[in-house]
mmCIF file of C-alpha atoms in Angstrom:
data_model
loop_
_atom_site.group_PDB
_atom_site.id
_atom_site.type_symbol
_atom_site.label_atom_id
_atom_site.label_comp_id
_atom_site.label_asym_id
_atom_site.label_seq_id
_atom_site.Cartn_x
_atom_site.Cartn_y
_atom_site.Cartn_z
ATOM 1 C CA MET A 1 37.587 15.698 -65.744
ATOM 2 C CA GLY A 2 34.837 15.256 -62.880
ATOM 3 C CA ALA A 3 32.298 15.241 -65.681
ATOM 4 C CA GLY A 4 34.137 12.587 -67.220
ATOM 5 C CA ALA A 5 34.435 10.486 -63.783
ATOM 6 C CA SER A 6 30.400 11.573 -63.349
ATOM 7 C CA ALA A 7 29.727 10.072 -66.567
ATOM 8 C CA GLU A 8 31.904 7.103 -66.046
ATOM 9 C CA GLU A 9 30.362 6.558 -62.674
ATOM 10 C CA LYS A 10 26.855 6.876 -64.162
ATOM 11 C CA HIS A 11 27.524 4.120 -66.827
ATOM 12 C CA SER A 12 28.838 2.002 -64.392
ATOM 13 C CA ARG A 13 25.833 2.060 -62.330
ATOM 14 C CA GLU A 14 23.736 1.329 -65.136
ATOM 15 C CA LEU A 15 25.653 -1.614 -65.922
ATOM 16 C CA GLU A 16 25.472 -3.069 -62.454
ATOM 17 C CA LYS A 17 21.876 -2.637 -62.504
ATOM 18 C CA LYS A 18 21.362 -4.078 -65.933
ATOM 19 C CA LEU A 19 23.554 -7.011 -64.660
ATOM 20 C CA LYS A 20 21.607 -7.037 -61.215
ATOM 21 C CA ASP A 21 18.443 -7.461 -63.765
ATOM 22 C CA ASP A 22 19.816 -10.117 -65.943
ATOM 23 C CA ALA A 23 20.853 -11.927 -63.105
ATOM 24 C CA GLU A 24 17.459 -11.992 -61.702
ATOM 25 C CA LYS A 25 15.726 -12.450 -64.973
ATOM 26 C CA ASP A 26 18.177 -15.767 -65.026
ATOM 27 C CA ALA A 27 16.949 -16.857 -61.821
ATOM 28 C CA ARG A 28 13.265 -16.417 -63.047
ATOM 29 C CA THR A 29 14.302 -18.415 -66.116
ATOM 30 C CA VAL A 30 13.175 -21.987 -65.524
ATOM 31 C CA LYS A 31 14.734 -24.382 -68.576
ATOM 32 C CA LEU A 32 12.544 -27.825 -69.183
ATOM 33 C CA LEU A 33 13.349 -30.299 -70.629
ATOM 34 C CA LEU A 34 10.557 -32.654 -71.672
ATOM 35 C CA LEU A 35 10.906 -36.314 -72.510
ATOM 36 C CA GLY A 36 7.730 -38.231 -74.048
ATOM 37 C CA LYS A 37 4.625 -36.868 -75.613
ATOM 38 C CA THR A 38 3.694 -33.260 -74.861
ATOM 39 C CA ILE A 39 0.653 -33.663 -72.383
ATOM 40 C CA ILE A 40 -0.352 -29.855 -71.724
ATOM 41 C CA HIS A 41 -0.903 -26.802 -74.174
ATOM 42 C CA GLN A 42 -0.549 -23.416 -71.989
ATOM 43 C CA ASP A 43 -3.252 -21.380 -73.732
ATOM 44 C CA GLY A 44 -5.714 -24.241 -75.073
ATOM 45 C CA TYR A 45 -6.159 -23.886 -79.071
ATOM 46 C CA SER A 46 -7.661 -21.101 -81.289
ATOM 47 C CA LEU A 47 -9.812 -21.798 -84.030
ATOM 48 C CA GLU A 48 -7.228 -21.405 -86.658
ATOM 49 C CA GLU A 49 -5.020 -24.026 -84.898
ATOM 50 C CA CYS A 50 -7.729 -26.495 -84.359
ATOM 51 C CA LEU A 51 -8.492 -26.563 -87.997
ATOM 52 C CA GLU A 52 -4.742 -26.911 -88.732
ATOM 53 C CA PHE A 53 -4.695 -30.280 -87.245
ATOM 54 C CA ILE A 54 -7.982 -31.364 -89.757
ATOM 55 C CA THR A 55 -5.147 -33.078 -91.938
ATOM 56 C CA ILE A 56 -3.154 -34.926 -89.064
ATOM 57 C CA ILE A 57 -6.739 -36.447 -87.525
ATOM 58 C CA TYR A 58 -7.725 -37.432 -91.318
ATOM 59 C CA GLY A 59 -3.878 -38.428 -91.600
ATOM 60 C CA ASN A 60 -4.175 -40.922 -87.810
ATOM 61 C CA THR A 61 -7.303 -42.106 -88.893
ATOM 62 C CA VAL A 62 -6.483 -43.474 -92.226
ATOM 63 C CA GLN A 63 -3.079 -44.795 -91.131
ATOM 64 C CA SER A 64 -4.993 -46.750 -88.243
ATOM 65 C CA MET A 65 -7.258 -48.567 -90.239
ATOM 66 C CA LEU A 66 -4.415 -49.022 -92.931
ATOM 67 C CA ALA A 67 -2.458 -50.768 -89.620
ATOM 68 C CA ILE A 68 -5.420 -53.015 -89.138
ATOM 69 C CA ILE A 69 -5.799 -53.905 -92.540
ATOM 70 C CA LYS A 70 -1.984 -54.838 -92.402
ATOM 71 C CA ALA A 71 -2.313 -56.800 -89.100
ATOM 72 C CA MET A 72 -5.563 -58.969 -90.339
ATOM 73 C CA ASN A 73 -2.818 -60.451 -92.273
ATOM 74 C CA THR A 74 -0.377 -61.021 -89.847
ATOM 75 C CA LEU A 75 -2.744 -62.262 -87.516
ATOM 76 C CA ASN A 76 -4.323 -64.336 -89.743
ATOM 77 C CA ILE A 77 -7.832 -62.916 -89.245
ATOM 78 C CA GLN A 78 -10.967 -63.108 -91.423
ATOM 79 C CA TYR A 79 -13.003 -60.638 -92.680
ATOM 80 C CA GLY A 80 -16.865 -61.109 -91.364
ATOM 81 C CA ASP A 81 -17.779 -59.881 -94.790
ATOM 82 C CA PRO A 82 -15.733 -61.262 -97.670
ATOM 83 C CA GLY A 83 -16.458 -58.340 -99.768
ATOM 84 C CA ARG A 84 -14.754 -56.235 -97.106
ATOM 85 C CA GLN A 85 -11.403 -57.229 -98.376
ATOM 86 C CA ASP A 86 -12.243 -55.415 -101.865
ATOM 87 C CA ASP A 87 -12.687 -52.579 -99.477
ATOM 88 C CA ALA A 88 -9.559 -52.802 -97.776
ATOM 89 C CA ARG A 89 -7.645 -52.940 -101.354
ATOM 90 C CA LYS A 90 -9.642 -49.781 -102.402
ATOM 91 C CA LEU A 91 -8.554 -48.297 -99.338
ATOM 92 C CA SER A 92 -4.899 -48.883 -99.838
ATOM 93 C CA HIS A 93 -4.920 -48.095 -103.225
ATOM 94 C CA LEU A 94 -6.648 -44.331 -102.355
ATOM 95 C CA SER A 95 -4.089 -43.596 -99.660
ATOM 96 C CA ASP A 96 -1.548 -43.940 -102.290
ATOM 97 C CA THR A 97 -3.045 -41.298 -104.901
ATOM 98 C CA ILE A 98 -4.830 -38.855 -102.821
ATOM 99 C CA ASP A 99 -3.188 -36.020 -100.957
ATOM 100 C CA GLU A 100 -2.183 -37.175 -97.387
ATOM 101 C CA GLY A 101 -4.382 -35.906 -94.606
ATOM 102 C CA THR A 102 -7.234 -35.699 -97.017
ATOM 103 C CA MET A 103 -10.947 -37.549 -96.410
ATOM 104 C CA PRO A 104 -12.879 -37.717 -99.967
ATOM 105 C CA LYS A 105 -16.816 -39.392 -98.944
ATOM 106 C CA GLU A 106 -15.503 -42.666 -100.932
ATOM 107 C CA MET A 107 -12.581 -43.048 -98.521
ATOM 108 C CA ALA A 108 -14.647 -42.396 -95.492
ATOM 109 C CA ASP A 109 -17.522 -45.038 -96.860
ATOM 110 C CA ILE A 110 -14.986 -47.366 -97.223
ATOM 111 C CA ILE A 111 -13.551 -46.944 -93.692
ATOM 112 C CA GLY A 112 -16.830 -46.690 -92.482
ATOM 113 C CA ARG A 113 -17.822 -49.927 -93.745
ATOM 114 C CA LEU A 114 -14.631 -51.616 -92.768
ATOM 115 C CA TRP A 115 -14.952 -50.279 -89.030
ATOM 116 C CA LYS A 116 -18.418 -52.335 -88.721
ATOM 117 C CA ASP A 117 -16.562 -55.514 -89.958
ATOM 118 C CA THR A 118 -16.453 -58.020 -87.286
ATOM 119 C CA GLY A 119 -13.143 -59.398 -88.406
ATOM 120 C CA ILE A 120 -11.820 -55.872 -88.208
ATOM 121 C CA GLN A 121 -12.996 -55.606 -84.852
ATOM 122 C CA ALA A 122 -11.397 -58.535 -83.551
ATOM 123 C CA CYS A 123 -8.322 -57.672 -84.877
ATOM 124 C CA PHE A 124 -8.775 -53.954 -83.279
ATOM 125 C CA ASP A 125 -9.087 -56.470 -80.242
ATOM 126 C CA ARG A 126 -5.790 -57.573 -80.093
ATOM 127 C CA ALA A 127 -4.128 -54.150 -80.749
ATOM 128 C CA SER A 128 -1.014 -54.746 -78.272
ATOM 129 C CA GLU A 129 0.000 -57.047 -80.919
ATOM 130 C CA TYR A 130 1.016 -54.616 -83.648
ATOM 131 C CA GLN A 131 1.642 -50.828 -83.862
ATOM 132 C CA LEU A 132 -1.883 -48.921 -83.570
ATOM 133 C CA ASN A 133 -2.660 -45.376 -82.269
ATOM 134 C CA ASP A 134 -4.029 -45.343 -78.769
ATOM 135 C CA SER A 135 -6.486 -42.754 -80.925
ATOM 136 C CA ALA A 136 -7.520 -45.360 -83.443
ATOM 137 C CA GLY A 137 -11.002 -46.226 -81.632
ATOM 138 C CA TYR A 138 -11.610 -43.017 -80.593
ATOM 139 C CA TYR A 139 -11.657 -41.162 -84.228
ATOM 140 C CA LEU A 140 -13.067 -44.559 -85.825
ATOM 141 C CA ASN A 141 -16.306 -44.469 -83.705
ATOM 142 C CA ASP A 142 -16.674 -40.890 -84.471
ATOM 143 C CA LEU A 143 -15.958 -40.746 -88.047
ATOM 144 C CA GLU A 144 -19.162 -39.508 -89.409
ATOM 145 C CA ARG A 145 -18.954 -36.501 -87.361
ATOM 146 C CA LEU A 146 -14.915 -35.897 -88.684
ATOM 147 C CA VAL A 147 -16.185 -36.140 -92.189
ATOM 148 C CA THR A 148 -19.292 -33.708 -91.772
ATOM 149 C CA PRO A 149 -18.903 -30.638 -93.939
ATOM 150 C CA GLY A 150 -17.787 -27.879 -91.891
ATOM 151 C CA TYR A 151 -15.798 -30.049 -89.262
ATOM 152 C CA VAL A 152 -13.886 -27.885 -87.089
ATOM 153 C CA PRO A 153 -11.732 -30.534 -84.624
ATOM 154 C CA THR A 154 -12.835 -30.036 -80.552
ATOM 155 C CA GLU A 155 -10.135 -29.791 -78.179
ATOM 156 C CA GLN A 156 -10.228 -33.521 -77.340
ATOM 157 C CA ASP A 157 -10.047 -34.153 -81.272
ATOM 158 C CA VAL A 158 -6.624 -32.548 -80.894
ATOM 159 C CA LEU A 159 -5.382 -33.769 -77.751
ATOM 160 C CA ARG A 160 -5.961 -36.775 -79.232
ATOM 161 C CA SER A 161 -3.906 -36.504 -82.333
ATOM 162 C CA ARG A 162 -0.325 -38.021 -83.115
ATOM 163 C CA VAL A 163 2.323 -36.305 -84.617
ATOM 164 C CA LYS A 164 5.880 -37.698 -84.345
ATOM 165 C CA THR A 165 8.383 -35.530 -82.506
ATOM 166 C CA THR A 166 12.089 -35.488 -83.911
ATOM 167 C CA GLY A 167 14.591 -32.920 -83.294
ATOM 168 C CA ILE A 168 14.430 -30.266 -80.383
ATOM 169 C CA ILE A 169 11.221 -27.748 -80.343
ATOM 170 C CA GLU A 170 11.561 -25.314 -77.928
ATOM 171 C CA THR A 171 8.521 -23.062 -76.109
ATOM 172 C CA GLN A 172 8.351 -20.025 -74.375
ATOM 173 C CA PHE A 173 5.691 -19.294 -71.682
ATOM 174 C CA GLY A 174 5.276 -17.219 -68.711
ATOM 175 C CA LEU A 175 3.791 -18.460 -65.666
ATOM 176 C CA LYS A 176 3.801 -17.272 -61.834
ATOM 177 C CA ASP A 177 6.035 -14.538 -62.700
ATOM 178 C CA LEU A 178 8.473 -16.821 -64.309
ATOM 179 C CA ASN A 179 10.007 -17.888 -67.524
ATOM 180 C CA PHE A 180 10.135 -21.021 -69.106
ATOM 181 C CA ARG A 181 11.951 -22.141 -71.796
ATOM 182 C CA MET A 182 10.436 -25.767 -72.557
ATOM 183 C CA PHE A 183 12.626 -28.006 -75.052
ATOM 184 C CA ASP A 184 10.592 -30.948 -76.526
ATOM 185 C CA VAL A 185 12.984 -33.624 -77.463
ATOM 186 C CA GLY A 186 12.662 -36.628 -80.049
ATOM 187 C CA GLY A 187 11.817 -39.287 -78.258
ATOM 188 C CA GLN A 188 12.582 -42.068 -80.428
ATOM 189 C CA ARG A 189 15.509 -43.731 -80.023
ATOM 190 C CA SER A 190 17.563 -42.718 -82.458
ATOM 191 C CA GLU A 191 17.466 -39.110 -81.577
ATOM 192 C CA ARG A 192 18.463 -39.512 -77.939
ATOM 193 C CA LYS A 193 22.209 -39.266 -78.521
ATOM 194 C CA LYS A 194 21.903 -36.037 -80.328
ATOM 195 C CA TRP A 195 20.323 -34.016 -77.322
ATOM 196 C CA ILE A 196 21.252 -35.639 -74.204
ATOM 197 C CA HIS A 197 24.675 -33.582 -73.710
ATOM 198 C CA CYS A 198 22.848 -30.152 -74.605
ATOM 199 C CA PHE A 199 20.686 -30.226 -71.261
ATOM 200 C CA GLU A 200 23.281 -30.154 -68.135
ATOM 201 C CA GLY A 201 22.154 -27.719 -65.862
ATOM 202 C CA VAL A 202 18.615 -27.847 -67.108
ATOM 203 C CA THR A 203 16.236 -26.841 -64.086
ATOM 204 C CA CYS A 204 13.815 -29.562 -64.120
ATOM 205 C CA ILE A 205 13.353 -32.786 -66.490
ATOM 206 C CA ILE A 206 9.495 -33.596 -67.110
ATOM 207 C CA PHE A 207 9.624 -37.827 -67.884
ATOM 208 C CA ILE A 208 6.496 -38.803 -69.305
ATOM 209 C CA ALA A 209 5.798 -42.277 -69.640
ATOM 210 C CA ALA A 210 2.574 -44.085 -70.966
ATOM 211 C CA LEU A 211 1.080 -46.506 -68.471
ATOM 212 C CA SER A 212 -1.035 -48.072 -71.174
ATOM 213 C CA ALA A 213 2.234 -49.268 -73.375
ATOM 214 C CA TYR A 214 2.774 -51.707 -70.527
ATOM 215 C CA ASP A 215 1.438 -54.674 -73.640
ATOM 216 C CA MET A 216 3.140 -52.896 -76.661
ATOM 217 C CA VAL A 217 6.216 -52.747 -78.144
ATOM 218 C CA LEU A 218 8.379 -50.157 -79.724
ATOM 219 C CA VAL A 219 7.913 -49.086 -83.399
ATOM 220 C CA GLU A 220 11.951 -49.095 -83.946
ATOM 221 C CA ASP A 221 12.078 -52.344 -82.901
ATOM 222 C CA ASP A 222 8.840 -54.716 -82.284
ATOM 223 C CA GLU A 223 11.434 -57.328 -79.832
ATOM 224 C CA VAL A 224 11.557 -54.508 -77.310
ATOM 225 C CA ASN A 225 8.415 -53.908 -74.786
ATOM 226 C CA ARG A 226 7.373 -50.294 -74.746
ATOM 227 C CA MET A 227 7.321 -49.963 -70.989
ATOM 228 C CA HIS A 228 10.756 -51.528 -70.598
ATOM 229 C CA GLU A 229 12.530 -49.131 -72.876
ATOM 230 C CA SER A 230 10.635 -46.365 -70.865
ATOM 231 C CA LEU A 231 12.254 -47.716 -67.639
ATOM 232 C CA HIS A 232 15.574 -48.046 -69.389
ATOM 233 C CA LEU A 233 15.432 -44.172 -70.626
ATOM 234 C CA PHE A 234 14.104 -42.571 -67.044
ATOM 235 C CA ASN A 235 17.397 -44.960 -65.537
ATOM 236 C CA SER A 236 19.979 -43.253 -67.645
ATOM 237 C CA ILE A 237 18.557 -40.356 -67.557
ATOM 238 C CA CYS A 238 17.442 -39.992 -63.808
ATOM 239 C CA ASN A 239 21.173 -41.542 -63.156
ATOM 240 C CA HIS A 240 23.121 -39.529 -65.674
ATOM 241 C CA ARG A 241 26.140 -37.083 -64.296
ATOM 242 C CA TYR A 242 24.603 -34.270 -66.330
ATOM 243 C CA PHE A 243 21.354 -34.120 -64.443
ATOM 244 C CA ALA A 244 22.851 -34.950 -60.855
ATOM 245 C CA ALA A 245 21.428 -32.148 -59.512
ATOM 246 C CA THR A 246 17.918 -31.855 -61.624
ATOM 247 C CA SER A 247 14.632 -32.116 -60.107
ATOM 248 C CA ILE A 248 12.643 -34.786 -62.269
ATOM 249 C CA VAL A 249 8.912 -35.013 -62.413
ATOM 250 C CA LEU A 250 7.488 -38.062 -63.833
ATOM 251 C CA PHE A 251 3.984 -37.996 -65.443
ATOM 252 C CA LEU A 252 2.788 -41.849 -65.890
ATOM 253 C CA ASN A 253 0.253 -40.466 -68.874
ATOM 254 C CA LYS A 254 -2.955 -42.283 -70.307
ATOM 255 C CA LYS A 255 -4.328 -43.510 -67.199
ATOM 256 C CA ASP A 256 -7.577 -43.703 -68.881
ATOM 257 C CA VAL A 257 -6.550 -46.021 -71.524
ATOM 258 C CA PHE A 258 -4.684 -48.023 -68.893
ATOM 259 C CA THR A 259 -7.893 -48.265 -66.554
ATOM 260 C CA ASP A 260 -9.683 -50.043 -69.895
ATOM 261 C CA LYS A 261 -6.860 -52.121 -70.571
ATOM 262 C CA ILE A 262 -5.983 -53.340 -67.568
ATOM 263 C CA LYS A 263 -9.463 -55.085 -67.142
ATOM 264 C CA LYS A 264 -8.318 -57.670 -69.884
ATOM 265 C CA THR A 265 -4.699 -57.655 -70.049
ATOM 266 C CA HIS A 266 -2.777 -58.872 -67.085
ATOM 267 C CA LEU A 267 0.415 -56.674 -65.693
ATOM 268 C CA SER A 268 2.603 -59.738 -65.649
ATOM 269 C CA ILE A 269 2.950 -59.456 -69.462
ATOM 270 C CA CYS A 270 5.257 -56.826 -69.128
ATOM 271 C CA PHE A 271 6.117 -57.838 -65.219
ATOM 272 C CA PRO A 272 6.246 -61.556 -64.733
ATOM 273 C CA ASP A 273 6.849 -61.226 -61.117
ATOM 274 C CA TYR A 274 3.671 -59.211 -60.748
ATOM 275 C CA ASP A 275 0.997 -61.301 -59.060
ATOM 276 C CA GLY A 276 -1.109 -58.423 -57.317
ATOM 277 C CA PRO A 277 -4.713 -57.857 -58.519
ATOM 278 C CA ASN A 278 -5.551 -56.930 -61.877
ATOM 279 C CA THR A 279 -7.016 -53.102 -60.670
ATOM 280 C CA TYR A 280 -6.030 -49.602 -61.669
ATOM 281 C CA GLU A 281 -4.747 -48.693 -58.423
ATOM 282 C CA ASP A 282 -2.536 -52.101 -57.812
ATOM 283 C CA ALA A 283 -0.958 -52.138 -61.312
ATOM 284 C CA GLY A 284 -0.315 -48.566 -61.699
ATOM 285 C CA ASN A 285 1.047 -48.424 -57.983
ATOM 286 C CA TYR A 286 3.480 -51.262 -58.737
ATOM 287 C CA ILE A 287 4.709 -49.170 -62.306
ATOM 288 C CA LYS A 288 5.040 -46.354 -60.497
ATOM 289 C CA THR A 289 7.692 -47.853 -58.013
ATOM 290 C CA GLN A 290 9.435 -49.663 -60.846
ATOM 291 C CA PHE A 291 10.378 -46.199 -61.757
ATOM 292 C CA LEU A 292 10.725 -44.670 -58.572
ATOM 293 C CA GLU A 293 13.442 -47.279 -57.285
ATOM 294 C CA LEU A 294 15.501 -46.789 -60.150
ATOM 295 C CA ASN A 295 16.635 -43.411 -58.479
ATOM 296 C CA MET A 296 20.060 -44.417 -57.183
ATOM 297 C CA GLN A 297 20.347 -41.131 -54.970
ATOM 298 C CA ARG A 298 17.069 -41.076 -53.023
ATOM 299 C CA ASP A 299 18.637 -39.567 -49.969
ATOM 300 C CA VAL A 300 19.112 -36.577 -51.629
ATOM 301 C CA LYS A 301 16.983 -36.338 -54.946
ATOM 302 C CA GLU A 302 13.449 -36.500 -54.967
ATOM 303 C CA ILE A 303 11.262 -37.439 -57.664
ATOM 304 C CA TYR A 304 7.898 -36.178 -58.113
ATOM 305 C CA SER A 305 5.622 -38.692 -59.685
ATOM 306 C CA HIS A 306 1.668 -37.822 -61.085
ATOM 307 C CA MET A 307 -0.664 -40.277 -62.762
ATOM 308 C CA THR A 308 -2.262 -38.195 -65.586
ATOM 309 C CA CYS A 309 -4.588 -38.293 -68.570
ATOM 310 C CA ALA A 310 -3.764 -35.884 -71.274
ATOM 311 C CA THR A 311 -7.014 -35.635 -72.592
ATOM 312 C CA ASP A 312 -8.334 -34.358 -69.488
ATOM 313 C CA THR A 313 -7.167 -30.653 -69.725
ATOM 314 C CA GLU A 314 -8.217 -29.676 -65.877
ATOM 315 C CA ASN A 315 -6.604 -32.762 -64.667
ATOM 316 C CA VAL A 316 -3.107 -31.867 -66.162
ATOM 317 C CA LYS A 317 -3.058 -28.544 -65.804
ATOM 318 C CA PHE A 318 -3.599 -28.910 -61.929
ATOM 319 C CA VAL A 319 -0.773 -31.064 -62.033
ATOM 320 C CA PHE A 320 1.541 -28.995 -64.168
ATOM 321 C CA ASP A 321 0.764 -26.219 -61.632
ATOM 322 C CA ALA A 322 1.455 -28.258 -58.492
ATOM 323 C CA VAL A 323 4.790 -28.864 -60.238
ATOM 324 C CA THR A 324 5.464 -25.554 -61.240
ATOM 325 C CA ASP A 325 4.870 -24.461 -57.389
ATOM 326 C CA ILE A 326 8.012 -27.362 -56.872
ATOM 327 C CA ILE A 327 10.357 -26.001 -59.653
ATOM 328 C CA ILE A 328 9.968 -22.332 -58.663
ATOM 329 C CA LYS A 329 10.415 -23.217 -54.319
ATOM 330 C CA GLU A 330 13.668 -24.984 -55.760
ATOM 331 C CA ASN A 331 14.942 -22.941 -58.312
ATOM 332 C CA LEU A 332 14.639 -19.731 -56.406
ATOM 333 C CA LYS A 333 16.248 -21.466 -53.230
ATOM 334 C CA ASP A 334 19.121 -22.395 -55.315
ATOM 335 C CA CYS A 335 19.522 -19.050 -56.405
ATOM 336 C CA GLY A 336 19.270 -17.435 -52.922
ATOM 337 C CA LEU A 337 15.816 -15.787 -53.608
ATOM 338 C CA PHE A 338 13.427 -17.797 -51.455
#
């Protein structure tokens, strides 16, 4: 009888300890909901991972040139050299017949000739009038390096690549003695209704909006300005009942692209009421204010905002580190551990 009771007590103590350990582990598990393009890769990229991006980088480069060629017709821009029209036709044919993500010499030569054409450059300068990846100029200017035999993508090459995100991708990692579960959701309109109800109770939402999108339209709807759509989504997330008590971190990304673009295209193209200077500081702060003023619970809910450049890994890691401290503090306070 005594031995039985003793074994039962031991089992009970073990169960209590397990429950306590599990509770502490749960308290130290931070669930992040990521909205927008991924801006950080926790551990950098291995050689193998970099090599896997070659097909994506080649695909991005070809699709960018095809997008410019298509826009040449739409915008009625003439080629500087009439011979480039044949190159455009050849590229379109080649892209249909070769394996996606490969770059034969013939294709690379055609893209190189097209990129040097004055008409193509004039069309590239009007990129805000059609859909073109931000990375187009970066890859096309460096085409010779990208097609050199034995090419290994640099970290910059990888960071500038573009892969459409649909569905939900979960990443788990450890940082500062905490377990992180980060959920990257499809950012495109049709995907949103599939995930919003799944994340009630997440610790933190990381919302990423491109500063440089102020003069661009959506892929899904060329009547809708991308910045307006970002503000619309931010409003619905920030004030949603599911996220009433959720910390929100706002990353206003692509400040490098924005800095160049704002010198040429006034912010009033997106915000007609804006009549301030066309500088990075003034226009950037105006955009930030548009987001922060959507918070209907400013007295109880703080939004942490940062302007970032995804291709500057040190900048992003520094900001992410600071944000992590905020999340940890809030999370442990809620659990009575701080």
